Amino acid sequence: MSRPVRVRFAPSPTGHLHVGSARTALFNWLFARHEGGAFVLRIEDTDLARSTVESERAVLDDLAWLGLAWDEGPDVGGAYGPYRQSERLEIYREHAERLLAEGKTFRCYCTDEELEEKRRLALTDGRIPQYDGACRGLSAAAEAALSSEGRRPTVRAHRPTRDVAVDDLVRGRVEFAREMLGDFIILRSDGRPTYNFAVVVDDALMEISHVVRAEEHLPNTMRQLLLYEALGLEPPSFAHVSLIVDKDRSKLSKRRGASSVAEFREQGFLSEALLNYLALLGWSHPDAKEIMSRDELVRAFDLARVSSSPAAFDEDKLAWINAHHIREEPIGRVAELARPYFEAEGVCEPDGERFEAIVDLVREGLERLSEIPYAAGFFFTDDPEVEDDARPWLESETGEAVLKGLLSTLEAEEGVLDQASVKRALKAVGEELGARGKDLYMPVRAALTGRIHGPSLALVAALLGRDRVLARLSRAAARR
RNA sequence: GGCGCCAUCGUCUAGCGGUUAGGACGCCGGCCUCUCAAGCCGGUAACACGGGUUCGAUUCCCGUUGGCGCUACCA
């Protein structure tokens, strides 16, 4: 039963990567890395109508952004390719052919309309709408006749003859009664495989050892187990991970709030933060550790600690985790990631040592990188806008005195303006005027930044530099 | 309707028969402080319900209720 660990993530390329899918991918990846196994990426694009190459690109990009590197896949190849189901049609056909020859499947010539009518009838009679086996055991002559009518057959696998059970790694033993399933289609009338058939053939041929996927696939497992048996192949282990739901317990929708990896990226969430948060949705560290790097996650991950109940996506907590990572990542990287937000705002010089220092100063208060142009805005303008709540500090009498006092003190002082010299000047002015605390600092803060909140004032002033500080002080002092 | 999965603070969770039911986010208060944030300290708040099993159930079993999923020639 023990074979090399090989897991796969098999998205349908029908849009951007959803956070739910991202978590499934993450669990697969963590499991593979933890076990030293292979992480395979397979594209399930048999649904021609919905699959697009742009979507495939988008999904690959999202995955790469998250840092979930795959060992085999459509773009990197591998020994078990091809990795796009649309390129494996011949493989499915061969296997279906074999099953047909072995009598394990049969051709069904029923049309959509006929099936639909039977379904409708069953429903009104209060019966379970299930395929009635009309084409089971058709003679060659009968098939020929149906075929000559121009009917294109599907291929169906026989209904189960007994109950089926799976020992799920996160759910334990789950049993499926034989009655719940009729003869099911494995090949459509146009020759394309259905999901359940393609998955089994692929997972088997790609020697997937563990199928870690969303809970919605649990009922499919019965069909798949049946197909493994029919094909004479050993099934993998299964682990069905619960769904991620909305605050109101419904399926996470695109409607309210962000739900795709791309959206979170645009809002300025670091990939390690999103990854970190997603890992905590349904899994927990044995020591309750919450802020973790990719490496720490890999080290600690264990399928046995994966929860079986659905989890609600909480953007507040994601933001909290993001704030941590923004503060703790190397400043060079954070500055790099922050740059596009400045560029989008058309702010000048998002580069260089000063830029990095500014990002370093303001990142303390950030939950999302997208907030950074505002947080650092006053550094990049000669005349920062004075916000309403800052105005009173500039208009008061003591405020004016402080500004003028500081201005002359600073003007009298030679050399560079650094943190220490600013503090020294502030102290001197305060003593002279008998002002301290807010009365001393707030007018200066308002004059330099236009706001009443922000990083430590001495640091702000030092970063602004002597010229800007003097200019802003004199302009503010003259305002009144 | 049938089948399945799930059920601890508002949310994410720990717990795997005996705990003052723990942690985290959020919220509230305090400390720190020029402000905000961070940090630190404290507070708020939960075992859905009913039966069993057991000396003892949050924990095991059954049922009820509720949520979700599947029930396609979608994945």
XYZ file of C-alpha atoms (C1' of nucleotides) in Angstrom:
555
model
C 0.000 0.000 0.000
C 2.947 2.237 0.585
C 4.147 3.871 -2.581
C 5.976 7.075 -3.408
C 3.932 10.097 -2.457
C 2.539 11.786 -5.533
C -0.291 14.263 -5.247
C -1.976 16.443 -7.790
C -3.903 19.643 -8.058
C -6.349 19.493 -10.946
C -8.087 22.791 -11.623
C -10.507 23.513 -14.417
C -9.323 26.560 -16.290
C -12.535 28.535 -16.054
C -11.384 31.743 -14.440
C -9.003 32.991 -11.828
C -7.930 30.709 -9.018
C -10.510 30.808 -6.262
C -9.304 30.905 -2.653
C -11.019 27.591 -1.989
C -9.109 25.961 -4.812
C -5.979 27.710 -3.659
C -6.305 26.078 -0.269
C -6.786 22.675 -1.866
C -3.667 23.308 -3.901
C -1.858 24.449 -0.769
C -2.745 21.332 1.206
C -1.590 19.152 -1.663
C 1.613 21.093 -1.967
C 2.293 21.096 1.781
C 1.650 17.388 1.961
C 3.937 16.676 -0.984
C 6.732 18.862 0.353
C 6.389 17.529 3.858
C 6.552 13.950 2.621
C 9.223 14.636 0.068
C 6.838 13.616 -2.696
C 5.861 15.074 -6.040
C 3.288 17.788 -6.652
C 1.634 17.391 -10.036
C -0.432 20.004 -11.830
C -3.043 18.702 -14.220
C -5.462 20.823 -16.196
C -8.996 19.471 -16.366
C -10.218 21.103 -19.512
C -12.651 18.560 -20.887
C -15.439 21.090 -20.492
C -14.715 22.828 -23.758
C -17.422 25.412 -23.353
C -15.963 26.865 -20.189
C -12.254 26.241 -20.481
C -9.994 28.886 -21.956
C -6.272 29.218 -22.445
C -6.356 32.604 -20.726
C -7.831 30.979 -17.670
C -5.180 28.318 -17.674
C -2.536 31.024 -17.803
C -4.251 32.883 -14.986
C -4.447 29.807 -12.785
C -0.795 28.982 -13.386
C 0.161 32.571 -12.597
C -1.864 32.585 -9.400
C -0.303 29.333 -8.279
C 3.178 30.566 -9.089
C 2.524 33.812 -7.250
C 1.547 31.826 -4.189
C 4.849 30.017 -4.478
C 3.265 26.621 -4.956
C 5.748 25.269 -7.450
C 4.750 22.094 -9.247
C 7.117 19.327 -10.231
C 5.157 18.202 -13.250
C 2.597 20.068 -15.283
C 1.502 21.289 -18.691
C 4.251 23.888 -18.931
C 7.135 21.994 -17.345
C 6.320 18.525 -18.604
C 7.166 15.342 -16.749
C 7.238 11.605 -17.148
C 3.481 11.157 -16.894
C 2.258 13.662 -19.459
C 0.513 15.107 -21.185
C -0.906 17.125 -18.317
C -3.903 18.593 -20.070
C -6.936 16.363 -20.279
C -7.771 17.766 -23.677
C -4.511 16.200 -24.880
C -5.306 12.820 -23.371
C -8.510 12.054 -25.233
C -6.947 9.091 -26.995
C -5.907 7.594 -23.664
C -9.422 7.768 -22.308
C -10.827 6.287 -25.490
C -8.455 3.321 -25.286
C -9.388 2.590 -21.723
C -13.070 2.905 -22.450
C -12.593 0.585 -25.385
C -10.960 -1.959 -23.175
C -13.766 -1.801 -20.646
C -16.263 -2.190 -23.454
C -14.463 -5.271 -24.737
C -14.429 -6.733 -21.249
C -18.142 -6.173 -20.886
C -17.637 -3.790 -18.012
C -19.341 -0.974 -19.839
C -21.950 -0.727 -22.571
C -23.115 1.698 -25.234
C -26.227 3.692 -24.564
C -28.158 5.158 -27.470
C -30.738 7.050 -25.480
C -31.078 10.671 -26.470
C -31.054 13.611 -24.147
C -34.752 14.096 -24.750
C -35.605 10.494 -23.934
C -33.586 10.619 -20.778
C -35.070 13.927 -19.774
C -38.573 12.586 -20.287
C -37.867 9.544 -18.138
C -36.374 11.721 -15.465
C -39.433 13.930 -15.464
C -41.715 10.924 -15.230
C -39.768 9.415 -12.365
C -39.912 12.694 -10.481
C -43.665 13.031 -10.833
C -44.116 9.413 -9.741
C -41.970 10.115 -6.720
C -39.269 7.719 -7.872
C -35.549 8.375 -7.816
C -34.617 9.655 -11.259
C -32.084 7.080 -12.273
C -31.076 5.583 -15.577
C -33.341 2.612 -16.216
C -30.841 0.447 -18.044
C -32.714 0.652 -21.341
C -29.635 -0.036 -23.456
C -28.055 -2.572 -21.185
C -27.593 -5.869 -23.010
C -28.427 -4.585 -26.466
C -27.676 -7.049 -29.249
C -25.223 -6.154 -31.985
C -28.088 -5.955 -34.436
C -30.053 -3.642 -32.200
C -27.038 -1.422 -31.775
C -26.509 -1.303 -35.510
C -30.096 -0.297 -36.026
C -29.920 2.477 -33.440
C -26.670 3.616 -34.911
C -28.083 3.783 -38.399
C -30.752 6.131 -37.078
C -27.854 8.502 -36.618
C -27.708 8.113 -32.856
C -24.327 8.673 -31.274
C -23.919 6.448 -28.223
C -22.489 7.310 -24.843
C -20.609 4.665 -22.920
C -21.958 3.730 -19.518
C -20.404 1.801 -16.667
C -22.570 -0.720 -14.867
C -24.263 0.246 -11.647
C -22.665 -1.137 -8.487
C -23.626 -4.615 -7.392
C -22.739 -3.936 -3.786
C -22.118 -1.108 -1.360
C -18.841 0.753 -1.605
C -16.788 2.308 1.173
C -13.817 4.626 1.330
C -11.533 5.150 4.292
C -11.096 8.850 3.995
C -8.007 10.336 5.616
C -9.902 13.236 7.118
C -13.406 11.848 7.412
C -12.874 8.263 8.371
C -14.937 5.498 6.811
C -17.694 6.677 4.497
C -20.131 4.187 3.012
C -22.186 4.492 -0.125
C -25.213 2.314 -0.738
C -25.369 0.591 -4.098
C -28.883 1.935 -4.726
C -27.708 5.475 -4.954
C -26.100 4.970 -8.294
C -27.367 3.899 -11.691
C -25.367 3.039 -14.800
C -23.247 6.143 -15.223
C -21.724 7.695 -18.297
C -17.971 7.592 -18.711
C -17.769 8.664 -22.338
C -20.001 11.296 -23.869
C -21.562 10.800 -27.266
C -18.845 12.964 -28.792
C -16.172 10.699 -27.344
C -14.997 12.986 -24.572
C -14.697 11.439 -21.124
C -16.785 12.582 -18.211
C -15.063 14.015 -15.168
C -15.160 10.859 -13.102
C -13.682 8.685 -15.800
C -10.944 11.086 -16.803
C -9.937 11.603 -13.205
C -9.596 7.907 -12.529
C -7.625 7.184 -15.669
C -5.342 10.139 -15.019
C -4.808 9.576 -11.329
C -4.059 5.916 -11.973
C -1.720 6.508 -14.897
C 0.019 9.357 -13.147
C 0.479 7.086 -10.141
C -1.151 9.511 -7.767
C -0.861 8.116 -4.260
C -3.112 10.551 -2.402
C -6.077 12.442 -3.729
C -6.530 15.535 -1.584
C -9.515 17.462 -2.847
C -12.603 19.412 -1.852
C -15.432 17.762 0.003
C -17.852 18.353 -2.844
C -16.141 15.444 -4.584
C -16.868 12.970 -1.837
C -19.964 11.533 -3.545
C -17.954 11.129 -6.742
C -15.641 8.794 -4.931
C -18.117 5.948 -5.269
C -18.072 6.146 -9.060
C -14.331 6.456 -9.051
C -13.770 3.497 -6.790
C -16.011 1.449 -9.077
C -13.965 2.517 -12.069
C -10.668 1.628 -10.409
C -12.087 -1.800 -9.827
C -13.329 -2.165 -13.374
C -9.971 -1.087 -14.714
C -8.179 -3.439 -12.349
C -6.201 -0.586 -10.842
C -5.325 0.184 -7.259
C -7.106 3.273 -5.961
C -5.178 6.005 -4.174
C -5.832 7.182 -0.632
C -8.442 9.889 -0.381
C -8.606 12.983 1.791
C -11.651 15.184 1.391
C -11.120 18.659 2.713
C -14.094 20.725 3.795
C -15.337 23.732 1.890
C -14.567 27.364 2.590
C -17.760 29.313 3.139
C -18.888 32.905 3.464
C -19.478 34.801 6.684
C -23.112 33.787 6.328
C -22.240 30.142 5.759
C -23.037 29.986 2.084
C -20.544 29.033 -0.554
C -17.914 31.722 -0.980
C -19.222 33.883 -3.792
C -17.623 36.369 -6.091
C -20.361 38.764 -5.140
C -19.523 40.051 -1.721
C -15.883 40.684 -1.147
C -12.908 39.215 -2.840
C -12.791 35.508 -3.522
C -9.996 35.005 -6.003
C -6.303 34.909 -5.352
C -5.800 37.633 -7.936
C -8.079 40.028 -6.106
C -6.190 39.594 -2.867
C -2.921 40.087 -4.657
C -4.182 43.356 -6.120
C -5.293 44.560 -2.715
C -1.788 44.171 -1.447
C -1.814 40.914 0.398
C 1.564 39.209 0.428
C 1.521 35.703 -0.957
C 2.988 34.328 2.257
C 0.207 36.002 4.214
C -2.559 34.575 2.064
C -0.880 31.199 2.172
C -0.450 31.455 5.927
C -4.091 32.328 6.396
C -5.369 29.652 4.032
C -3.345 27.038 5.886
C -5.082 28.039 9.102
C -8.467 27.522 7.494
C -8.979 23.882 8.295
C -5.612 23.073 9.715
C -3.874 24.074 12.920
C -0.340 23.950 14.195
C 0.112 21.526 17.126
C 1.482 24.368 19.255
C -1.167 26.818 18.047
C 1.438 28.817 16.155
C -0.301 31.213 13.795
C 2.254 33.313 11.974
C 4.311 30.984 9.831
C 6.543 31.071 6.800
C 6.207 28.642 3.904
C 9.005 26.532 5.348
C 7.429 26.373 8.768
C 4.141 25.329 7.211
C 5.831 22.564 5.274
C 7.591 21.337 8.367
C 4.480 21.259 10.532
C 1.796 20.209 8.076
C -0.027 16.988 8.757
C -3.216 15.701 7.137
C -4.224 14.227 10.487
C -4.711 17.755 11.820
C -6.979 18.828 8.989
C -10.458 19.695 10.186
C -13.528 18.111 8.652
C -15.913 21.002 9.222
C -16.383 23.900 6.836
C -14.589 27.157 7.626
C -15.760 30.707 7.077
C -13.401 33.084 5.363
C -12.553 35.973 7.689
C -10.921 38.907 5.983
C -10.161 40.587 9.308
C -7.913 37.777 10.318
C -6.320 37.638 6.902
C -5.564 41.343 7.267
C -4.042 40.791 10.691
C -1.787 38.086 9.313
C -0.915 40.271 6.366
C 0.093 43.099 8.692
C 2.473 40.726 10.425
C 4.124 39.659 7.201
C 4.346 43.233 5.940
C 6.242 44.113 9.099
C 8.469 41.072 9.129
C 9.487 40.532 5.516
C 12.848 42.004 4.496
C 12.350 45.686 3.727
C 13.770 45.336 0.242
C 11.079 42.910 -0.713
C 8.298 44.959 0.830
C 9.501 48.084 -0.947
C 9.624 46.132 -4.181
C 6.037 44.969 -3.699
C 4.907 48.445 -2.696
C 6.313 50.122 -5.785
C 3.431 49.322 -8.158
C 0.968 51.019 -5.820
C 2.964 54.230 -5.991
C 3.335 53.941 -9.714
C -0.397 53.502 -10.113
C -0.934 56.716 -8.181
C 1.648 58.503 -10.263
C 3.704 59.308 -7.223
C 7.287 60.244 -7.935
C 10.509 58.335 -7.379
C 9.301 55.030 -5.970
C 12.883 53.917 -5.814
C 16.166 54.228 -4.054
C 17.318 54.321 -0.478
C 15.000 57.077 0.623
C 12.026 55.242 -0.835
C 12.948 52.126 1.073
C 13.338 54.094 4.285
C 9.919 55.639 3.791
C 8.288 52.282 3.185
C 10.053 50.945 6.244
C 8.707 53.810 8.314
C 5.078 53.561 7.259
C 4.717 49.800 6.965
C 4.070 49.560 10.697
C 0.534 50.757 10.283
C -0.440 48.812 7.182
C -2.795 45.923 6.763
C -2.703 45.985 2.982
C -0.016 47.249 0.649
C -2.675 49.138 -1.277
C -2.911 51.517 1.688
C 0.665 52.614 1.276
C 0.354 55.498 -1.180
C -1.914 57.256 1.285
C 0.169 56.336 4.312
C 3.325 57.713 2.724
C 1.672 60.363 0.563
C 2.936 63.402 2.454
C 6.526 62.447 1.717
C 6.001 62.892 -1.975
C 4.393 66.268 -2.228
C 5.723 69.742 -1.555
C 2.458 70.939 -0.142
C 0.677 68.200 1.757
C -3.017 68.668 2.056
C -4.065 69.606 5.568
C -6.798 67.300 6.761
C -9.725 68.716 8.699
C -8.802 67.292 12.066
C -5.269 68.652 11.750
C -6.295 72.223 11.042
C -7.056 73.299 14.643
C -3.487 72.528 15.661
C -2.190 74.936 13.068
C -4.689 77.643 13.808
C -4.201 77.832 17.530
C -2.004 80.478 19.051
C 0.336 78.080 20.801
C 0.512 76.126 17.592
C 1.718 79.132 15.703
C 4.239 79.951 18.395
C 5.585 76.411 18.342
C 5.968 76.443 14.592
C 7.742 79.781 14.535
C 9.932 78.819 17.449
C 10.930 75.542 15.863
C 11.521 77.216 12.548
C 13.983 79.725 13.947
C 15.670 77.124 16.136
C 16.189 74.841 13.179
C 17.282 77.649 10.894
C 19.938 78.684 13.383
C 21.282 75.163 13.490
C 23.860 74.085 10.967
C 24.334 70.640 9.459
C 22.053 67.777 8.662
C 18.769 67.382 10.325
C 18.533 63.988 11.971
C 16.363 62.361 14.564
C 18.469 63.581 17.431
C 18.662 67.170 16.274
C 14.924 67.326 15.734
C 14.290 66.046 19.224
C 16.772 68.499 20.639
C 15.157 71.419 18.851
C 11.688 70.335 19.853
C 12.766 70.109 23.442
C 14.331 73.547 23.414
C 11.263 75.134 21.854
C 9.023 73.382 24.319
C 10.968 74.639 27.267
C 11.066 78.141 25.948
C 7.318 78.244 25.340
C 6.298 76.070 28.221
C 4.635 73.671 25.819
C 4.873 69.920 25.943
C 3.118 66.786 24.828
C 0.470 67.236 22.209
C 0.648 71.010 22.352
C 4.205 70.788 21.236
C 4.099 67.880 18.823
C 0.749 68.121 17.114
C 1.213 71.490 15.440
C 4.502 70.234 14.065
C 2.977 66.976 12.950
C 0.155 68.845 11.264
C 2.581 71.207 9.577
C 4.869 68.458 8.301
C 2.314 65.849 7.314
C -1.066 67.570 7.256
C -2.342 64.905 9.585
C -2.625 64.121 13.255
C -1.577 60.495 12.967
C 1.543 58.889 11.669
C 4.939 57.470 12.529
C 7.234 58.946 15.132
C 7.630 62.620 14.376
C 11.395 62.847 14.700
C 11.762 60.023 12.211
C 9.342 61.659 9.821
C 11.231 64.953 10.019
C 14.583 63.290 9.533
C 13.345 61.491 6.464
C 11.751 64.639 5.084
C 15.095 66.364 5.317
C 16.071 69.851 6.398
C 14.839 71.740 3.363
C 11.380 70.241 3.281
C 10.942 70.570 7.010
C 11.859 74.258 6.953
C 9.637 74.917 3.959
C 6.649 73.219 5.531
C 7.139 74.920 8.851
C 7.341 78.365 7.368
C 4.388 77.784 5.098
C 2.291 76.566 8.010
C 3.416 79.412 10.222
C 2.440 81.894 7.550
C -0.958 80.374 7.050
C -2.616 82.082 9.900
C -37.322 13.964 -2.224
C -32.888 10.420 -1.803
C -27.815 9.849 -0.282
C -23.651 11.965 2.087
C -20.686 15.455 5.005
C -20.594 18.868 9.048
C -22.004 20.961 14.176
C -17.013 24.182 20.709
C -17.069 31.834 21.849
C -19.634 36.397 16.180
C -15.220 34.003 13.219
C -10.727 30.435 12.854
C -9.630 26.665 16.180
C -7.374 23.320 20.702
C -9.637 19.286 23.001
C -9.222 12.897 21.193
C -14.085 10.239 28.919
C -12.557 13.453 34.476
C -9.972 20.684 32.119
C -11.854 26.869 36.291
C -13.375 24.212 28.248
C -7.296 26.703 26.143
C -5.352 29.954 22.067
C -6.136 33.472 17.918
C -9.040 37.360 15.048
C -12.708 40.938 16.209
C -14.781 43.983 20.024
C -14.180 46.651 24.952
C -10.818 48.644 28.790
C -5.781 49.704 30.617
C -0.409 50.441 30.100
C 3.237 52.563 26.863
C 3.252 57.128 23.962
C 3.561 63.488 20.410
C -0.594 60.699 17.526
C -1.847 56.229 14.977
C -0.156 51.491 14.675
C 2.708 47.838 16.979
C 3.699 45.671 21.736
C 2.213 44.311 26.720
C -1.834 43.491 30.420
C -6.972 42.548 31.346
C -12.168 41.784 29.882
C -16.276 39.939 26.604
C -18.023 35.379 24.496
C -18.940 28.664 23.050
C -19.643 22.708 23.759
C -27.273 23.218 18.852
C -31.209 19.953 21.155
C -33.009 15.115 23.025
C -32.013 10.254 24.251
C -28.655 6.483 25.455
C -23.444 4.055 26.962
C -20.524 5.108 31.415
C -19.068 6.075 38.202
C -18.413 10.284 34.848
C -19.764 13.009 28.741
C -17.796 18.749 24.821
C -15.498 14.008 23.765
C -18.469 7.454 22.120
C -23.543 5.703 19.874
C -28.615 6.912 18.084
C -32.244 10.439 16.870
C -33.906 15.627 16.043
C -32.789 20.291 14.218
C -29.816 23.325 11.300
C -25.997 24.307 7.525
C -23.626 22.544 3.284
C -22.629 19.140 -0.751
C -23.986 15.504 -4.437
C -28.092 13.617 -7.052
C -25.754 16.122 -15.358
C -23.448 13.655 -21.892
C -20.267 20.476 -15.321
C -16.007 19.879 -12.822
